Short mmCIF file of C-alpha atoms in Angstrom, two decimals:
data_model
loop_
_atom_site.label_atom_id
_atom_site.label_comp_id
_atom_site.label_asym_id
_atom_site.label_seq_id
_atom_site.Cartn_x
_atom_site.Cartn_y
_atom_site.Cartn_z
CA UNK A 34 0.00 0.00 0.00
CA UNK A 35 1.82 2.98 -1.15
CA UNK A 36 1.26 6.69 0.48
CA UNK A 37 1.40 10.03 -1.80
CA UNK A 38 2.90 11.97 0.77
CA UNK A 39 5.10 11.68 3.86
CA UNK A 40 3.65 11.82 7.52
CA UNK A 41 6.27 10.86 9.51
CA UNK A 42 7.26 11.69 13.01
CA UNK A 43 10.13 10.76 15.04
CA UNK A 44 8.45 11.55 18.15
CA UNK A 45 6.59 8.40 17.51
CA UNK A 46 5.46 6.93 20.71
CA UNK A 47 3.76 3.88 22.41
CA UNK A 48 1.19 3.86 25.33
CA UNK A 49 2.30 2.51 28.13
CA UNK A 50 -0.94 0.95 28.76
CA UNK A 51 -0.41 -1.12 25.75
CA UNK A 52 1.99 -3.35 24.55
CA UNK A 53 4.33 -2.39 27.51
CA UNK A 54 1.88 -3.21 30.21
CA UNK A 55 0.72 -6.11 28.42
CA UNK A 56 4.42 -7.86 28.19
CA UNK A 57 5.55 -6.84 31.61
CA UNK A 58 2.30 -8.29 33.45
CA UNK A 59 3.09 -11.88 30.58
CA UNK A 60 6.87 -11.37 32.55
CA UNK A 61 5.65 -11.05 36.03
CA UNK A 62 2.96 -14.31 35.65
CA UNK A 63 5.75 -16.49 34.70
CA UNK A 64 8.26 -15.34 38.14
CA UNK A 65 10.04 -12.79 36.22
CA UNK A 66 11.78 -9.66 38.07
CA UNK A 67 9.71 -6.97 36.48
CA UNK A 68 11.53 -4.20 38.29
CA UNK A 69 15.23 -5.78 36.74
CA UNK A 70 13.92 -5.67 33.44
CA UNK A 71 12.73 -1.98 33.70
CA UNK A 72 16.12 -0.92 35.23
CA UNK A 73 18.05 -3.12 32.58
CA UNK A 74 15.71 -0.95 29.89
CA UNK A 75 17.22 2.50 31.42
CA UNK A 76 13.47 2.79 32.84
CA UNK A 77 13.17 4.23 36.51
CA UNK A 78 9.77 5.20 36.12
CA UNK A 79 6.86 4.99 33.40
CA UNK A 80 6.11 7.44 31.75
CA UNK A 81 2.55 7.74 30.36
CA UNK A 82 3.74 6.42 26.80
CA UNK A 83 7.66 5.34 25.47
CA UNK A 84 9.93 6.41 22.81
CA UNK A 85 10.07 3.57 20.01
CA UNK A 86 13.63 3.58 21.21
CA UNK A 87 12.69 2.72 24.92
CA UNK A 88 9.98 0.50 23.91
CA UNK A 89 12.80 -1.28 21.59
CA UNK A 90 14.88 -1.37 25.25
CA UNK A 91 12.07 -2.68 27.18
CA UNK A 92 11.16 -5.20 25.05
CA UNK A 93 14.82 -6.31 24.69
CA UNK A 94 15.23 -6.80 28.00
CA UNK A 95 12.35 -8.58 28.44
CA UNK A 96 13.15 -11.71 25.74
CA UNK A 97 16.60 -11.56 27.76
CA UNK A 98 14.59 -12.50 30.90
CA UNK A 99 12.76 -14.63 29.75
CA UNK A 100 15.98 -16.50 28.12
CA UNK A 101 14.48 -18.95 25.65
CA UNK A 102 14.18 -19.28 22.29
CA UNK A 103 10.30 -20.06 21.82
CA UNK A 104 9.92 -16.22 23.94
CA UNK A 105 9.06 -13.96 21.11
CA UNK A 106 6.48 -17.10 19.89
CA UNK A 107 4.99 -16.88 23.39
CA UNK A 108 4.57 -13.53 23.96
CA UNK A 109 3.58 -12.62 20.13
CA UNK A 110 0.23 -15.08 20.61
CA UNK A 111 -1.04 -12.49 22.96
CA UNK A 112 0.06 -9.15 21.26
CA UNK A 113 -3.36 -8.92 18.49
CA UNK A 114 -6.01 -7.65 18.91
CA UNK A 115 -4.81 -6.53 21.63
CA UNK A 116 -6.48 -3.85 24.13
CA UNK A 117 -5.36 -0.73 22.58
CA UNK A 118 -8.34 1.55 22.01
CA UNK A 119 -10.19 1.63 18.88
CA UNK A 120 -7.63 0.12 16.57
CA UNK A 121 -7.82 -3.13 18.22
CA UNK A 122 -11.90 -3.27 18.12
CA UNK A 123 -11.62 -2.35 15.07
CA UNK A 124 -9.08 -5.57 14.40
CA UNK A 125 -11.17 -7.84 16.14
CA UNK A 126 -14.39 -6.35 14.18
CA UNK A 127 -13.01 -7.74 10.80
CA UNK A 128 -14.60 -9.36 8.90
CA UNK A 129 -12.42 -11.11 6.44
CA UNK A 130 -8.09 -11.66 6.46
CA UNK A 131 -8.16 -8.76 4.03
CA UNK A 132 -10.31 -7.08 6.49
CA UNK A 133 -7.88 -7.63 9.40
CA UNK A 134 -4.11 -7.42 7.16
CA UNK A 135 -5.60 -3.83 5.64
CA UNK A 136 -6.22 -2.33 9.37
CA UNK A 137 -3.01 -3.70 10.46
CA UNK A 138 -1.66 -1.89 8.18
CA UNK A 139 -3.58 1.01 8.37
CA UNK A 140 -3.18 1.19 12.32
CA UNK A 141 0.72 0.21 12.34
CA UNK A 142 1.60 2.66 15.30
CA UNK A 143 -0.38 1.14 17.99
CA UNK A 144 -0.91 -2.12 16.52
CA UNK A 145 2.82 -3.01 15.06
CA UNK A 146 4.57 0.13 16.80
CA UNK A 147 8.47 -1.31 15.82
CA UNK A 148 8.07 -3.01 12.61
CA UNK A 149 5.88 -1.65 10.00
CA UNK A 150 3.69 -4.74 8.16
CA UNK A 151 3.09 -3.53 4.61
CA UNK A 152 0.44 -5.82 2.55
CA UNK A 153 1.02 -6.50 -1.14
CA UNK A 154 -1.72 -8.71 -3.35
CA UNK A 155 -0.72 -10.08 -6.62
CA UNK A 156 -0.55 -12.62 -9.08
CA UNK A 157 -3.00 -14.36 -6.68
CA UNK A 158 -0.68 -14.08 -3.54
CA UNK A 159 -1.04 -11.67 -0.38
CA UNK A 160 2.38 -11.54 0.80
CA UNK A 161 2.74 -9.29 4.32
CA UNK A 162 5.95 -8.05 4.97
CA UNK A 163 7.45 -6.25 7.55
CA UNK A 164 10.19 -2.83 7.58
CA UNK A 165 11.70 -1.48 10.38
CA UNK A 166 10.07 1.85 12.24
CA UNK A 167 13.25 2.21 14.11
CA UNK A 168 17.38 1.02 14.24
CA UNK A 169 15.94 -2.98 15.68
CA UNK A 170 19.65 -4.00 14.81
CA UNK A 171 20.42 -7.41 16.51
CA UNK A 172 16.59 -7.31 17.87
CA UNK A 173 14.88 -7.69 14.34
CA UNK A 174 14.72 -11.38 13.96
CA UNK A 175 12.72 -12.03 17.49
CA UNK A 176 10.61 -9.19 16.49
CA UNK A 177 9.73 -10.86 13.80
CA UNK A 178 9.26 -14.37 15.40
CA UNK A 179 7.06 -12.34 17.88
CA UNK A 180 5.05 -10.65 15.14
CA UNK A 181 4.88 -13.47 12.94
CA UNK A 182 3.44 -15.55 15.96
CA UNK A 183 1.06 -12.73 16.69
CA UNK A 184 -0.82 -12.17 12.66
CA UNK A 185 -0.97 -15.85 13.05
CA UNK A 186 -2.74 -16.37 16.53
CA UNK A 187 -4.90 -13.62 15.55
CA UNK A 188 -6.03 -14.13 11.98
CA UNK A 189 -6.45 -18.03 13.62
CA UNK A 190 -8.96 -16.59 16.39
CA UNK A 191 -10.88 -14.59 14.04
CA UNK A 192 -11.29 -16.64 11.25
CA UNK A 193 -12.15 -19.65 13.94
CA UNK A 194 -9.51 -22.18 12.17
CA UNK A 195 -5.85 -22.11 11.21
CA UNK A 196 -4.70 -20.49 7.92
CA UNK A 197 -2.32 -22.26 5.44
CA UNK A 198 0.58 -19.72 5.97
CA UNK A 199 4.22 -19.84 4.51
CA UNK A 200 6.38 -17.77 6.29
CA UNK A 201 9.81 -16.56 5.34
CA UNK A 202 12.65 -15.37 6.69
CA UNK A 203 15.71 -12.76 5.30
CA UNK A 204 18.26 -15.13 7.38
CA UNK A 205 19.85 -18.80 7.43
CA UNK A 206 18.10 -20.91 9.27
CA UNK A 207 18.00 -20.35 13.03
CA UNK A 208 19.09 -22.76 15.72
CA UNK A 209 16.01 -22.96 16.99
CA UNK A 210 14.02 -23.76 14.27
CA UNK A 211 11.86 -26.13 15.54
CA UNK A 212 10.89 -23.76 17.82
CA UNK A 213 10.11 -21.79 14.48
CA UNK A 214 8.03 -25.65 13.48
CA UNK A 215 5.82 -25.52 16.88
CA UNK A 216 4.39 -22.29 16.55
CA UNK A 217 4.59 -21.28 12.80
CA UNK A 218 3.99 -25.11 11.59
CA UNK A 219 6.02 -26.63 9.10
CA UNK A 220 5.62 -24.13 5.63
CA UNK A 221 8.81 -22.01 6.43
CA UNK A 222 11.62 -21.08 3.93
CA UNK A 223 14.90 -19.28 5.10
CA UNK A 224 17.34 -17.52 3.10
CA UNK A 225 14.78 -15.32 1.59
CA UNK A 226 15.34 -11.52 0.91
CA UNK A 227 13.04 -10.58 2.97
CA UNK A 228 10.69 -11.32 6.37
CA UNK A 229 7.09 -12.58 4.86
CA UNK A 230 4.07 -14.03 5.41
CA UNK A 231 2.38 -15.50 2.19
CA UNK A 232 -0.66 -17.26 1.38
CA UNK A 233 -3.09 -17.72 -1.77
CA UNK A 234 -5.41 -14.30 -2.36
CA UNK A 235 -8.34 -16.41 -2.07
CA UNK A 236 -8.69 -16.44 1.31
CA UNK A 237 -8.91 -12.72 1.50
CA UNK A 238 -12.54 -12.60 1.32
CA UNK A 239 -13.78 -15.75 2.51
CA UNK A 240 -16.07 -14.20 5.23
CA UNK A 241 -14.92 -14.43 8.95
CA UNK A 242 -17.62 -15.39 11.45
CA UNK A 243 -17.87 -11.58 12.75
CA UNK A 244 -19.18 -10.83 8.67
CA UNK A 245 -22.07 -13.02 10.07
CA UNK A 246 -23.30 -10.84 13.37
CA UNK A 247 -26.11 -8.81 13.07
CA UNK A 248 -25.17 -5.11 12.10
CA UNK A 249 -21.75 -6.27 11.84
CA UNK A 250 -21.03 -4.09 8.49
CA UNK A 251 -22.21 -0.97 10.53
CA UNK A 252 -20.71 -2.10 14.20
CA UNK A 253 -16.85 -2.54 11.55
CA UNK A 254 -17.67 0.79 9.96
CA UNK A 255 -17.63 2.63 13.14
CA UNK A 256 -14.73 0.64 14.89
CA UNK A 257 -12.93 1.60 11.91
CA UNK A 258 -13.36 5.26 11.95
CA UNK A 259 -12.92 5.73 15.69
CA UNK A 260 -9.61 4.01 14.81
CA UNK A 261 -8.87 6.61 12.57
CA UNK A 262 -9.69 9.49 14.68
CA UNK A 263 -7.14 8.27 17.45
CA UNK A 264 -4.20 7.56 14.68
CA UNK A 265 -0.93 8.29 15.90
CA UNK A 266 2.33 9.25 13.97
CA UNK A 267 4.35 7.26 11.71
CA UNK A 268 7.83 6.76 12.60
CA UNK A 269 10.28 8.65 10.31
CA UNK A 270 12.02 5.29 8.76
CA UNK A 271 7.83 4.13 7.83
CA UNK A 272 7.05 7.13 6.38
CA UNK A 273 10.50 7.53 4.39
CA UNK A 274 9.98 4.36 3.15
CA UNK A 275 6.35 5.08 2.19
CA UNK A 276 7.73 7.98 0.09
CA UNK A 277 10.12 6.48 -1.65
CA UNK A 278 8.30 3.52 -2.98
CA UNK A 279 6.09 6.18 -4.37
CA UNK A 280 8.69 7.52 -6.18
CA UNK A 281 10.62 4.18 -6.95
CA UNK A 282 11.03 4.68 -10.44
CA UNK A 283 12.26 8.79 -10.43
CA UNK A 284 13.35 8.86 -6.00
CA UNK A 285 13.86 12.21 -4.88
CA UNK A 286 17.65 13.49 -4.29
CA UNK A 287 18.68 13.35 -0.71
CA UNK A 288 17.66 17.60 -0.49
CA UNK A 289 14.08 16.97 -1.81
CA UNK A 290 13.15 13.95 0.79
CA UNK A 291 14.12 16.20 3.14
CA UNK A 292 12.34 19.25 2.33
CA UNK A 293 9.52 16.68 2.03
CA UNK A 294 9.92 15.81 5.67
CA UNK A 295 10.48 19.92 6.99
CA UNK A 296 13.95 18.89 7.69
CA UNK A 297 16.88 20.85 6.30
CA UNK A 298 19.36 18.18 4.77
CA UNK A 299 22.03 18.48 7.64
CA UNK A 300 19.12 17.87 10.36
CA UNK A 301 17.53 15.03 8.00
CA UNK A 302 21.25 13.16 7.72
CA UNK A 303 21.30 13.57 11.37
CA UNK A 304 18.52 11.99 12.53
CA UNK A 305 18.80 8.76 9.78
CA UNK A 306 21.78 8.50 11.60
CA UNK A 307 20.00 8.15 15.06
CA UNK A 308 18.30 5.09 13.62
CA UNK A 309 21.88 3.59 12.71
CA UNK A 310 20.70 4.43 8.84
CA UNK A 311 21.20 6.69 5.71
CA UNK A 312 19.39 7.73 2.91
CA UNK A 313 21.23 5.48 0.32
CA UNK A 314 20.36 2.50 2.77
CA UNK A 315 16.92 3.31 2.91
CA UNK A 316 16.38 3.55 -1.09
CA UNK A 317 17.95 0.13 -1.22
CA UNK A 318 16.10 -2.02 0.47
CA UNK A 319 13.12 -0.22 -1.07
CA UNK A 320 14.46 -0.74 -4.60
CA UNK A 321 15.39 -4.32 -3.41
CA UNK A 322 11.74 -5.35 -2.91
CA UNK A 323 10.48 -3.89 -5.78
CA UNK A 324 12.94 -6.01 -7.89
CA UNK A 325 11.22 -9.07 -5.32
CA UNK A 326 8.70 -7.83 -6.89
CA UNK A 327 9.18 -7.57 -10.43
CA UNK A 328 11.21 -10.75 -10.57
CA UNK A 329 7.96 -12.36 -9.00
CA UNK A 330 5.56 -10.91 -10.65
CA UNK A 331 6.12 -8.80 -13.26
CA UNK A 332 8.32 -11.42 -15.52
CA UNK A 333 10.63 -7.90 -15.99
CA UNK A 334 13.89 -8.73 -18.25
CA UNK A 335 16.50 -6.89 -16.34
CA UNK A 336 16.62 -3.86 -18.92
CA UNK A 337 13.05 -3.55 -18.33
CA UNK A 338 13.58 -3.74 -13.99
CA UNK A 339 16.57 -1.42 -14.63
CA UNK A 340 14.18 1.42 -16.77
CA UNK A 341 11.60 0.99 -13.84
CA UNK A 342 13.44 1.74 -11.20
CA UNK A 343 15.56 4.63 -12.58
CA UNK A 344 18.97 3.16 -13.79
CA UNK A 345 20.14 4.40 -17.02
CA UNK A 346 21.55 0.89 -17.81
CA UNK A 347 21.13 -2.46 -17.29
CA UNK A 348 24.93 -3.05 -15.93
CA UNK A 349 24.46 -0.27 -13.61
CA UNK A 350 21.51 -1.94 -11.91
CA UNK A 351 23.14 -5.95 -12.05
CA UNK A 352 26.18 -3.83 -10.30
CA UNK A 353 23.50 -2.83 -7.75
CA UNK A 354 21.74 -5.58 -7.09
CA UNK A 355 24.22 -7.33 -6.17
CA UNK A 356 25.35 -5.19 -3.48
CA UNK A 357 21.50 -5.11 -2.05
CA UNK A 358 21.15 -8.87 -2.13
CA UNK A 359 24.42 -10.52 -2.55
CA UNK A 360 22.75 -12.44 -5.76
CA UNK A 361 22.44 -11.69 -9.19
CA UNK A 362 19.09 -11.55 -11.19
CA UNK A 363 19.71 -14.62 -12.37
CA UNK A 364 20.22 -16.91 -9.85
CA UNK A 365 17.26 -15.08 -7.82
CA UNK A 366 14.80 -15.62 -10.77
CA UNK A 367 16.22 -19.64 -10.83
CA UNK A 368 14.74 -20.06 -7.24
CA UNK A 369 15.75 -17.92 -4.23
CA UNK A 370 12.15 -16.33 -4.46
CA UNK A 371 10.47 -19.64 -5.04
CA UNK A 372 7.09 -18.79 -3.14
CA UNK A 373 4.30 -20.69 -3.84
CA UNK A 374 2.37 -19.93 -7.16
#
């Protein structure tokens, strides 16, 4: 889902109340020193709502508590819907997995505050993947584990019976991966280029049991829009990314983005910096999944993928793609992206 114009923020914050409060109280029922893991997250006191950066901490500290490998499965069953205001009525009011994927997307900050799930439906495949809202570093891969676990457990509960998920992962194998096996299932593929969930587009719109309540399109409707009203700022890294897969094919120069942002290009640097990032980094890995993309779906020779995404020759853009994936068109299109048709 692609945004025309940047609204990001890197004030971006997280209740307290939410996701916080919900995995310190899952630390505390299983014995867990609650007050360790706050001080080991820098936290003396709560504030009302966290920094994604002290969020990132907390959480952090938490998995280290809890010191297992099946953590981020454990606590991610319990993460959606959720209890956080409107946008988690509204998930639980859906009435379909396009339904529920399309207002997790649409209510990322309080629903996915650290990684960003972005939804993409073609050729007959929904594939949801995930971007970072924030430097995650050495964190990312038991976020994802934890948010993997959670679409799962949800989209289960709502639709009332497991969904035939693949789900891959931009890494080797793990260590644990039959941890990865007795909470994911069995459909997993590593080595991938990036962190996905896939499954065939026709069970987008096979109706959900709450499609079947009475007023259930009005009782969505509204649980929908009070979502809306209480949306919350995009991190800087979602909304950056957001911008420049709009522009994929002409991205802005480093000066424009900025201006695009109310940043002058000094201040802009500065704080892609903060996140342990930099501008070239960030159009990368967005021109990286659009080639996923292409090479997937569009059946793109690589003059054509080249032309698309603004390289003025085809060597250029083999030069590059090789530095974003450590592949080369060819031996990607020959399997590495062999999702199911």
């Amino acid at each position: 889902m692609r945004a025309a114009a940047p609204a990001g923020d890197t004030a971006a914050t997280v209740p307290f109340t939410h996701q916080p409060a919900l995995v310190l109280e899952l630390a505390r029922a299983q014995e867990l020193d609650v007050g360790a893991i706050r001080a080991a997250a820098g936290l003396a006191d709560m504030p009302a709502a966290l920094t994604l950066a002290q969020w990132r901490e907390l959480l952090a500290a938490t998995l280290r508590a809890f010191g297992t490998a099946e953590a981020p499965f454990v606590l991610g069953r319990h993460l959606l819907p959720g209890h956080y205001g409107a946008a988690s009525h509204a998930l639980r009011e859906a009435a379909s997995l396009r339904d529920a994927l399309e207002r997790l997307v649409r209510f990322q900050p309080r629903l996915s505050p650290l990684l960003v799930p972005r939804l993409h439906v073609e050729g007959g495949l929904a594939v949801l993947y995930w971007t970072d809202a924030c430097r995650l570093g050495a964190l990312r891969p038991a976020l994802v584990e934890m948010q993997m676990s959670a679409v799962a457990s949800c989209c289960r509960w709502l639709a009332g019976r497991a969904l035939p998920w693949t789900f891959c992962f931009d890494r080797a194998a793990a260590r644990h991966a039959e941890q990865h096996e007795v909470h994911l299932g069995t459909a997993l593929r590593f080595g991938c280029q990036l962190d996905a969930m896939l499954i065939d587009a026709h069970w987008l719109d096979e109706p959900w049991p709450a499609a079947a309540h009475p007023g259930a399109v009005a009782a969505s409707r509204a649980a929908e829009q009070a979502a809306g009203a209480e949306a919350m700022p995009r991190a800087l890294l979602a909304a950056l990314y957001d911008l420049l897969l709009d522009r994929v094919g002409d991205p802005p120069a480093l000066e424009e983005a900025a201006a695009a942002f109310g940043f002058s290009p000094a201040t802009f640097k500065r704080r892609l910096a903060l996140e342990g990032t930099h501008y070239q980094a960030e159009l990368d890995q967005v021109r990286r999944h659009e080639c996923l993309r292409l090479f997937r779906f569009g059946g793109l020779d690589n003059e054509a993928a080249a032309r698309h995404l603004g390289f003025h020759d085809a060597a250029n853009f083999r030069r590059s793609f090789k530095r974003w994936t450590g592949s080369t068109p060819a031996l990607l299109r020959r399997g590495l992206f062999d999702f199911p048709a």
